[in-house]
Coordinates of C-alpha atoms in Angstrom, one line a residue:
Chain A
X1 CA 12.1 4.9 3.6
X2 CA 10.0 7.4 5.5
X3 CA 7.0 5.2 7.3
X4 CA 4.0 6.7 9.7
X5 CA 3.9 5.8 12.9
X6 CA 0.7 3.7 13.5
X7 CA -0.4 2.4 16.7
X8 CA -1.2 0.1 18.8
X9 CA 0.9 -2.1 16.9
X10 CA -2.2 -5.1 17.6
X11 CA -5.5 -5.3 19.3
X12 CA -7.0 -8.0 20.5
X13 CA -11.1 -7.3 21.7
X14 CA -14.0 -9.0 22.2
X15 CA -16.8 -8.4 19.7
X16 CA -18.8 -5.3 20.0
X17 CA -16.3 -3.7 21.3
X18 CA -15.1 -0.4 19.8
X19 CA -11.9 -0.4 18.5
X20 CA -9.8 3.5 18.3
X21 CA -6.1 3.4 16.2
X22 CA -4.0 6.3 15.6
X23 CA -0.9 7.9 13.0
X24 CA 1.4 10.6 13.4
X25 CA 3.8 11.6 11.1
X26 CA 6.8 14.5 11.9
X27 CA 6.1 15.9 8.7
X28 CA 2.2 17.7 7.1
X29 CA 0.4 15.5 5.2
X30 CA -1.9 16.8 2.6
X31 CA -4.0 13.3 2.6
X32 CA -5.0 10.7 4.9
X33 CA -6.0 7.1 3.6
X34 CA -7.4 4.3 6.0
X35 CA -6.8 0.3 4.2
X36 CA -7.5 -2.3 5.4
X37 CA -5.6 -5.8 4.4
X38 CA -6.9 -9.6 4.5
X39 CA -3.9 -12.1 4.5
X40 CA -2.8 -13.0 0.8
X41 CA -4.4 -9.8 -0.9
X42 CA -3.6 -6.0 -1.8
X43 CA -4.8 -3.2 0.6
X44 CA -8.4 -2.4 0.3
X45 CA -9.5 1.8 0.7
X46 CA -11.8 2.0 3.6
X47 CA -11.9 6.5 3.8
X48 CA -10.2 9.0 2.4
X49 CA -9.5 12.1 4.0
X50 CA -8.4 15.5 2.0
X51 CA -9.0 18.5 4.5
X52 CA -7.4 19.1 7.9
X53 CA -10.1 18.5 10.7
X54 CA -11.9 16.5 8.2
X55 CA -14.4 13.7 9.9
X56 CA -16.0 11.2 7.4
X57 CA -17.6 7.8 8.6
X58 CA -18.0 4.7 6.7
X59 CA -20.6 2.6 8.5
X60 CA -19.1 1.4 11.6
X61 CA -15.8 3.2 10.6
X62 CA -15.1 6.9 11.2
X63 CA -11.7 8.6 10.6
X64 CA -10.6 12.3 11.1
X65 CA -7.8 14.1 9.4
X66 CA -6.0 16.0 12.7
X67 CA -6.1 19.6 12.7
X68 CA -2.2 19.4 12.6
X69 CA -2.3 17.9 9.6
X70 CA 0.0 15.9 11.3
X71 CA -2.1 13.1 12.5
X72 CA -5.0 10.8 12.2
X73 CA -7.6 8.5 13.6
X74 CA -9.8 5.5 12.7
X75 CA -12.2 4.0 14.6
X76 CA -14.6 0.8 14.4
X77 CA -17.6 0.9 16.4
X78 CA -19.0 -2.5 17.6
X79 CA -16.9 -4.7 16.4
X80 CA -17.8 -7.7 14.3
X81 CA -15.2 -10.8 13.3
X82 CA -15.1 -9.9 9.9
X83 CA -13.2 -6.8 11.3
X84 CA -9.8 -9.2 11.5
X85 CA -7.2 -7.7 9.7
X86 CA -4.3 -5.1 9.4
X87 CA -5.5 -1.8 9.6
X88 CA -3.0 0.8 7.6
X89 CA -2.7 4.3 7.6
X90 CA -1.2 6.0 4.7
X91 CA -0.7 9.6 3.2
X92 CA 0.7 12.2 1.2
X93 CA 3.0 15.0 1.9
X94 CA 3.9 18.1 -0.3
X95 CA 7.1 16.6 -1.3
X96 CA 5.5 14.2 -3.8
X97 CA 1.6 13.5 -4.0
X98 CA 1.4 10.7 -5.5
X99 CA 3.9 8.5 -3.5
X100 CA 2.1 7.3 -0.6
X101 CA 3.7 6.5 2.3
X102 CA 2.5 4.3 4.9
X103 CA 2.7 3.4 8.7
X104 CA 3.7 -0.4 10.0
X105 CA -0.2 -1.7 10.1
X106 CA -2.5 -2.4 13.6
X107 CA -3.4 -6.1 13.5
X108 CA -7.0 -6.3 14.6
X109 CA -8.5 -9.6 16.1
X110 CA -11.6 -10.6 17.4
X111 CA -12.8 -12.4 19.8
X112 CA -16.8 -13.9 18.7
Chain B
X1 CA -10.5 -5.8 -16.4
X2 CA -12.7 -6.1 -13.2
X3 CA -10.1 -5.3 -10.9
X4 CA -6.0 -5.3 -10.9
X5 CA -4.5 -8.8 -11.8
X6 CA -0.9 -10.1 -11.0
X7 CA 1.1 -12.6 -12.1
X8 CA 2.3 -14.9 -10.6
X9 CA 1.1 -14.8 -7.3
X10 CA 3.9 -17.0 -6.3
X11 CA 7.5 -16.8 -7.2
X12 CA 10.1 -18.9 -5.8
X13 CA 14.1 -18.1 -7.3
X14 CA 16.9 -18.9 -6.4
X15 CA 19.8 -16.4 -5.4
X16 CA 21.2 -14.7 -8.7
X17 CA 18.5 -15.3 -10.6
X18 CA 16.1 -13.3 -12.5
X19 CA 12.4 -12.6 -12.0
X20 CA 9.5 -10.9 -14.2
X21 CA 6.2 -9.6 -12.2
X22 CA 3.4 -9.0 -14.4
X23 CA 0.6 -6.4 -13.7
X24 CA -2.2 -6.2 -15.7
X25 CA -4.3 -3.0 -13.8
X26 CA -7.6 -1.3 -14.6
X27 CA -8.7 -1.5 -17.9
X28 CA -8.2 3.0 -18.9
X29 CA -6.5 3.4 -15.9
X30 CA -4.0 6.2 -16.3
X31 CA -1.5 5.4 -13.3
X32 CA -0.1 2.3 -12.8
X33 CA 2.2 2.0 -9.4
X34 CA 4.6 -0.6 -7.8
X35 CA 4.8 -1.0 -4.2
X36 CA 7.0 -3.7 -1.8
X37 CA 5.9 -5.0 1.2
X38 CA 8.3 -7.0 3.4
X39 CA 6.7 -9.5 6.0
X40 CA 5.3 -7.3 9.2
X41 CA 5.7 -4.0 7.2
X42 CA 4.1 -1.3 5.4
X43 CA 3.8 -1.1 1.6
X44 CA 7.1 0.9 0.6
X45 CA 6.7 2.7 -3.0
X46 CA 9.2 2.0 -5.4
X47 CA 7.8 3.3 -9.1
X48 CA 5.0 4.9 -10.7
X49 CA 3.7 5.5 -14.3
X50 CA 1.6 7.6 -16.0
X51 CA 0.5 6.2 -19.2
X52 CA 3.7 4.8 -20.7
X53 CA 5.9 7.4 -18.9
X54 CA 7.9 6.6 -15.8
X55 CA 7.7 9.7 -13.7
X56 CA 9.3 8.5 -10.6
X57 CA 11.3 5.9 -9.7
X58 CA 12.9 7.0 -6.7
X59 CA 12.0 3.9 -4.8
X60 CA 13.9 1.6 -6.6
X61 CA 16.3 0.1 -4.1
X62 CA 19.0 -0.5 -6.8
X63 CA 19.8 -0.7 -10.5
X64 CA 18.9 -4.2 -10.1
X65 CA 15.5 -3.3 -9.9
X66 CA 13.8 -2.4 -13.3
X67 CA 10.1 -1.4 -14.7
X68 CA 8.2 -0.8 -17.9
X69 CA 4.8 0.2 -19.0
X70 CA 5.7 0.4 -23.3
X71 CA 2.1 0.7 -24.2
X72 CA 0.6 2.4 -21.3
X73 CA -1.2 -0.8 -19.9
X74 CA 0.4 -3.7 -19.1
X75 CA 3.6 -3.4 -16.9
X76 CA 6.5 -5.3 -15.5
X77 CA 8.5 -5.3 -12.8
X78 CA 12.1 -7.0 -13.6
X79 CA 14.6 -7.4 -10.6
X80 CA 18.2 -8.9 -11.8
X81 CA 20.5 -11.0 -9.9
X82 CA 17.9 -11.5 -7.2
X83 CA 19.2 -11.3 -3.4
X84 CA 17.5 -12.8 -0.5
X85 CA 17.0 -8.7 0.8
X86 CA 14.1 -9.0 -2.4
X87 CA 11.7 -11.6 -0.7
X88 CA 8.6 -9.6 -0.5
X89 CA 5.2 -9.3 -1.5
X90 CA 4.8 -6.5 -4.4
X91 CA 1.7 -4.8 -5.2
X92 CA 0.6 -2.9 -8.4
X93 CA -2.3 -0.8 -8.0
X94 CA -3.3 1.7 -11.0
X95 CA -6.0 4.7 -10.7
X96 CA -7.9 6.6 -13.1
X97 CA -6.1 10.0 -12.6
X98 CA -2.4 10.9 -11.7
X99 CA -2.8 10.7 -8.0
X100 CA -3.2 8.5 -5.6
X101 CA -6.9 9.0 -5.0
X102 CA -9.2 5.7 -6.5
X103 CA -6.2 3.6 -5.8
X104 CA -7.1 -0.1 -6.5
X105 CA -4.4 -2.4 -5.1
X106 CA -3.9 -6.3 -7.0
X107 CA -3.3 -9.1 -4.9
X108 CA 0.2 -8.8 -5.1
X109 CA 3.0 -11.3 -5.8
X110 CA 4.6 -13.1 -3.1
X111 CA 8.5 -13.3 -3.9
X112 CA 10.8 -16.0 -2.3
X113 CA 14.6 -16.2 -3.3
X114 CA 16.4 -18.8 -1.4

């Protein structure tokens, strides 16, 4: 099925480092989610964004829904180890808004 | 219930057999949704409820694959004849409305066919 393209596909930083990941798709998106996922459980919402240019933050996390409406952003500011994870984008088009479809995950890890 | 529960967590079958995933999601939540996750991938949707009413089940990968929600709660996820293609994780989530906005994923189960 149809997947976002997320990258970097990992990271690997020291902590207190900021951390900047990315997702295009070839298609508009009409939503942008941000999870993130802890080995062994389901995805867990970290932003939701619902207009084009969009910027919310969430502590340390800040996302932005592309102007495009064909790409976004996250980014982690000064990172901590609790931070390891996989890192999803995921969204919405007009075809069906309620199917999400999501990219291939940015492994995060942290070095204390 | 506090959050979204599935059952088992675990599931090991053996090619040809057949499996039963139990979610039990939000208690009032109106949509319930199935998603599999192969190792190294993104979640992939395969079906989605709205009460008792199965509005979309374009993901299904095959007729082997079936789900029901009778009394708008409770849902399972059957697959038939499993293959070793079906080892995945699946994920339910359910939300309060009929989008995906408030989505609150389970834990998933871990499927293994050998």
């Amino acid at each position: 099925g149809q997947q976002l393209n997320q990258s970097p596909q990992s990271m690997f930083i020291q902590e207190g480092e900021d951390v900047s990941m990315n997702c295009t798709s070839s298609s508009i998106f009409n939503t942008w989610l941000w999870y993130k996922q802890d080995p062994g459980e389901g995805p867990v919402l970290l932003i939701a964004l619902y207009k084009a240019g969009e910027l919310t933050s969430n502590g340390r996390l800040t996302a932005q829904f592309g102007i495009t409406r064909k790409d976004s952003f996250l980014n982690i500011s000064a990172s901590i180890p609790s931070d390891v994870g996989i890192y999803f984008c995921a969204g919405t088009n007009a075809g069906n808004n309620r199917k999400l479809i999501w990219g291939l995950g940015t492994s995060l890890a942290v070095n204390p | 219930g506090a959050g979204v529960s599935q059952s088992p967590r675990y599931k090991v079958a053996k090619r040809g057999q057949d499996v039963a995933l139990r979610c039990d999601p939000i208690s009032g939540h109106v949509s319930l949704f199935w998603y599999q996750q192969a190792l190294g991938q993104g979640p992939e949707f395969l079906t989605y409820f709205q009460n008792e009413a199965q509005l979309d089940k374009s993901g299904l990968p095959s007729d082997r694959f079936f789900a029901e929600r009778p009394e708008g709660s409770v849902s399972t996820l059957k697959i038939q004849r499993t293959q070793q293609e079906d080892s995945a994780v699946y994920l339910c989530a359910s939300s309060p409305g009929g989008g995906p906005y408030g989505y609150t994923f389970g834990s998933g189960t871990r499927l293994t066919v050998v």
